[in-house]
Tab-separated table of C-alpha atoms in Angstrom:
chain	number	residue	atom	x	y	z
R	7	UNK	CA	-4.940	-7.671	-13.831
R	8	UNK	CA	-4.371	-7.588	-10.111
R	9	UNK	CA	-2.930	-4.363	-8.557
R	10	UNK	CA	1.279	-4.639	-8.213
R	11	UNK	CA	0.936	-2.373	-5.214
R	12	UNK	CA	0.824	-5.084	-2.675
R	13	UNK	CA	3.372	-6.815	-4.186
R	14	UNK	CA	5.857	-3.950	-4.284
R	15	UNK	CA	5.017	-2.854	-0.786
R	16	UNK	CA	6.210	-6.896	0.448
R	17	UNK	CA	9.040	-5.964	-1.648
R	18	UNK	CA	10.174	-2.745	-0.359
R	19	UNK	CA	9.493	-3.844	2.946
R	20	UNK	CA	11.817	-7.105	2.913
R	21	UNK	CA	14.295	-4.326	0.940
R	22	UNK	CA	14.173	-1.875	3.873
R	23	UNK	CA	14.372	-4.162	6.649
R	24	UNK	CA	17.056	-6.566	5.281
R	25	UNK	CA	19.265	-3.227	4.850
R	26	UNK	CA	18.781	-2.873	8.572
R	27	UNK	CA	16.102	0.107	8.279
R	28	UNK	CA	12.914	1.292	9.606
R	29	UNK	CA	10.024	0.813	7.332
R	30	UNK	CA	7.554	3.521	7.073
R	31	UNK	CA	3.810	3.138	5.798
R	32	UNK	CA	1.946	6.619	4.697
R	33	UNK	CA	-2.014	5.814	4.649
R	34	UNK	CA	-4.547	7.226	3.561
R	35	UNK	CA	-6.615	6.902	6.764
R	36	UNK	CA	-9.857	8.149	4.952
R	37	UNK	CA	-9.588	5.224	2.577
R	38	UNK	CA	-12.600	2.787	2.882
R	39	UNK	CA	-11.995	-0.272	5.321
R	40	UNK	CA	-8.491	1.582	7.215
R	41	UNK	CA	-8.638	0.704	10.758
R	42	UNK	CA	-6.442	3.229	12.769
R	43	UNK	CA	-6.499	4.345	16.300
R	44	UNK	CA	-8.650	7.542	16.395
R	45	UNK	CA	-7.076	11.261	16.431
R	46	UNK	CA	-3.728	10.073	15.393
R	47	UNK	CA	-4.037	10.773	11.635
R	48	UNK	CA	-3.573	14.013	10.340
R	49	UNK	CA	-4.392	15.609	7.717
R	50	UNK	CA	-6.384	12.343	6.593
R	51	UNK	CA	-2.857	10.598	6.472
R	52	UNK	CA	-1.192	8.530	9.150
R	53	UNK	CA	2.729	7.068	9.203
R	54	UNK	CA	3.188	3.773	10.435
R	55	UNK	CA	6.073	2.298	11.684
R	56	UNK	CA	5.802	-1.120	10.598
R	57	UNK	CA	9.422	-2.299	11.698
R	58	UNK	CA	9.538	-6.072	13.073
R	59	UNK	CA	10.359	-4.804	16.630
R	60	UNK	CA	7.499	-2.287	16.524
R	61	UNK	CA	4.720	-4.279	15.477
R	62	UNK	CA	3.378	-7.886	16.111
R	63	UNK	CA	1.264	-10.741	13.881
R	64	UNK	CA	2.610	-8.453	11.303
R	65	UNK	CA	0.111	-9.538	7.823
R	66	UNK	CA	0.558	-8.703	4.238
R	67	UNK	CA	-1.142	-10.034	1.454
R	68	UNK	CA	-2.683	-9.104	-1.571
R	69	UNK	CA	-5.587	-7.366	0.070
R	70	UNK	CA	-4.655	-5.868	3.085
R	71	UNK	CA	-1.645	-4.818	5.816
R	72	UNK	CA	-2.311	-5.968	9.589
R	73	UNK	CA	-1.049	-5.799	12.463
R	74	UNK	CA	-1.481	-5.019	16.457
R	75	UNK	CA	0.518	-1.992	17.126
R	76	UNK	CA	1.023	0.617	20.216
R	77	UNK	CA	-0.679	4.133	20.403
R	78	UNK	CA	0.144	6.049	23.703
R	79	UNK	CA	0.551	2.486	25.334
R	80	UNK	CA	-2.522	1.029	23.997
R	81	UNK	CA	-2.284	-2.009	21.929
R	82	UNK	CA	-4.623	-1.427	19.072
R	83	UNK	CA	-5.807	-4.026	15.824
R	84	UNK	CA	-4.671	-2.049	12.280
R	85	UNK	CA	-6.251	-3.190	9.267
R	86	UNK	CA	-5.118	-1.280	6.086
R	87	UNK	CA	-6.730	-2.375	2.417
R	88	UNK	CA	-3.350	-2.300	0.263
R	89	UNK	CA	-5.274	0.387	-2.227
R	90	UNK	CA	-4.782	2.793	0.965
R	91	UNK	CA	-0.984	2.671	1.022
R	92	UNK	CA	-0.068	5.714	-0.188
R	93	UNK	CA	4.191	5.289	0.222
R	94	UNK	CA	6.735	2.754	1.988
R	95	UNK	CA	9.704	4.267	2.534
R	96	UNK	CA	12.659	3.675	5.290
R	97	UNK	CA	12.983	6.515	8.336
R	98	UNK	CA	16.898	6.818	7.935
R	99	UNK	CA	16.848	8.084	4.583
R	100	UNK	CA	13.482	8.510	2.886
R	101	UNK	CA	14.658	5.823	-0.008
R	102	UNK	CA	11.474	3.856	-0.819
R	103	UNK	CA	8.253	4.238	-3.070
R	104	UNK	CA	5.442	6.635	-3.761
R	105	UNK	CA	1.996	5.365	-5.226
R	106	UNK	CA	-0.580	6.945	-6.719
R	107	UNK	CA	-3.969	7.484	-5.395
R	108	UNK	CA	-6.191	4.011	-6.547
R	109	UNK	CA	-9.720	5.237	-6.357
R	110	UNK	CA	-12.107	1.898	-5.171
R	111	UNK	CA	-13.297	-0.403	-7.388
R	112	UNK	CA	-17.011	-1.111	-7.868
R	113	UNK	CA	-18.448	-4.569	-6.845
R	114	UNK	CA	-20.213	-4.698	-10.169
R	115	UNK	CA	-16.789	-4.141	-12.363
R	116	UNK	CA	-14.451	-6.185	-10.487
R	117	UNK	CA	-14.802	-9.189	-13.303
R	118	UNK	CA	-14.919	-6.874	-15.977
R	119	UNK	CA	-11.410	-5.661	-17.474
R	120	UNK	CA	-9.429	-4.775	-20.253
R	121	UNK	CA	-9.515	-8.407	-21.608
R	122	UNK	CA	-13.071	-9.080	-21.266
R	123	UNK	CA	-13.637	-7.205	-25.137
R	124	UNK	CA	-11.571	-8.119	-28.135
R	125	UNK	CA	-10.251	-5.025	-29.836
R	126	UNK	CA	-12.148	-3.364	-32.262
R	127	UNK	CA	-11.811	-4.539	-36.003
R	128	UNK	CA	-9.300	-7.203	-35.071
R	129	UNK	CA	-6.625	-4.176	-34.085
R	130	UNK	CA	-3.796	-5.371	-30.912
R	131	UNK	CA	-4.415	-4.034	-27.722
R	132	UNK	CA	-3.164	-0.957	-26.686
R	133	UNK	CA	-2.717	0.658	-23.387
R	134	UNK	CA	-4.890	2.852	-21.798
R	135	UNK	CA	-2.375	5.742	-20.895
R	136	UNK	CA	1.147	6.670	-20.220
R	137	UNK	CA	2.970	4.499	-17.295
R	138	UNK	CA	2.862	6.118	-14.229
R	139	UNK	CA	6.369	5.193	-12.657
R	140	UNK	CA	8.336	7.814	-10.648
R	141	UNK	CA	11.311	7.979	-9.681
R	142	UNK	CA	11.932	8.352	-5.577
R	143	UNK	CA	15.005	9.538	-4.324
């Protein structure tokens, strides 16, 4: 089953903007693939301002978050693998979502899941753990 996170980032983004908010992205700017501007992380985070006036050929899909974006005056290319957002949240009052960390998936077990194996002894499927949903205030 495919991630939810980029879907609930779109969704949280259209959210905070249509309310006439700044949207904030936390990343994890260690995360394999993140393409920031060098020295402005910290911490091995970075906050993005990803508001429509801030940012330009703004790109989300399933995969990824890009954009062109100013640093110190300097246009730079960001490139963000949606497993690296860490939170979207609007600046003017914090309201918005945290994620877990997603550790990377191996090449190999991509095609494998859950589904691939019936259950044992004709038993229904269970889930693997507890949900994981917070609630952000």
């Amino acid at each position: 089953m495919n991630s939810s996170r980029p879907y609930l980032v779109r969704a949280l983004y259209e959210w905070i903007v249509d309310n006439d908010c700044t949207p904030h992205l936390l990343v994890n700017a260690e995360f394999a693939g993140v393409q920031v501007p060098p020295g402005f992380a910290s911490d091995g985070q970075i906050v993005l301002n990803v508001s429509p006036g801030a940012v330009r050929h703004l790109h989300m899909d399933n995969e990824a978050v890009s954009f062109e974006g100013r640093f110190g005056g300097v246009a730079h290319s960001l490139y963000v693998p949606a497993a690296a957002v860490l939170a979207i949240y609007a600046r003017e009052n914090g309201q918005g979502m945290v994620f877990d960390l997603e550790p990377p998936v191996p090449d190999d077990e991509e095609d494998e899941g859950p589904g691939d194996q019936g259950p044992p002894d004709g038993e229904p499927p269970r889930p693997s753990g507890r949900p994981s949903l917070k609630v952000v205030k």
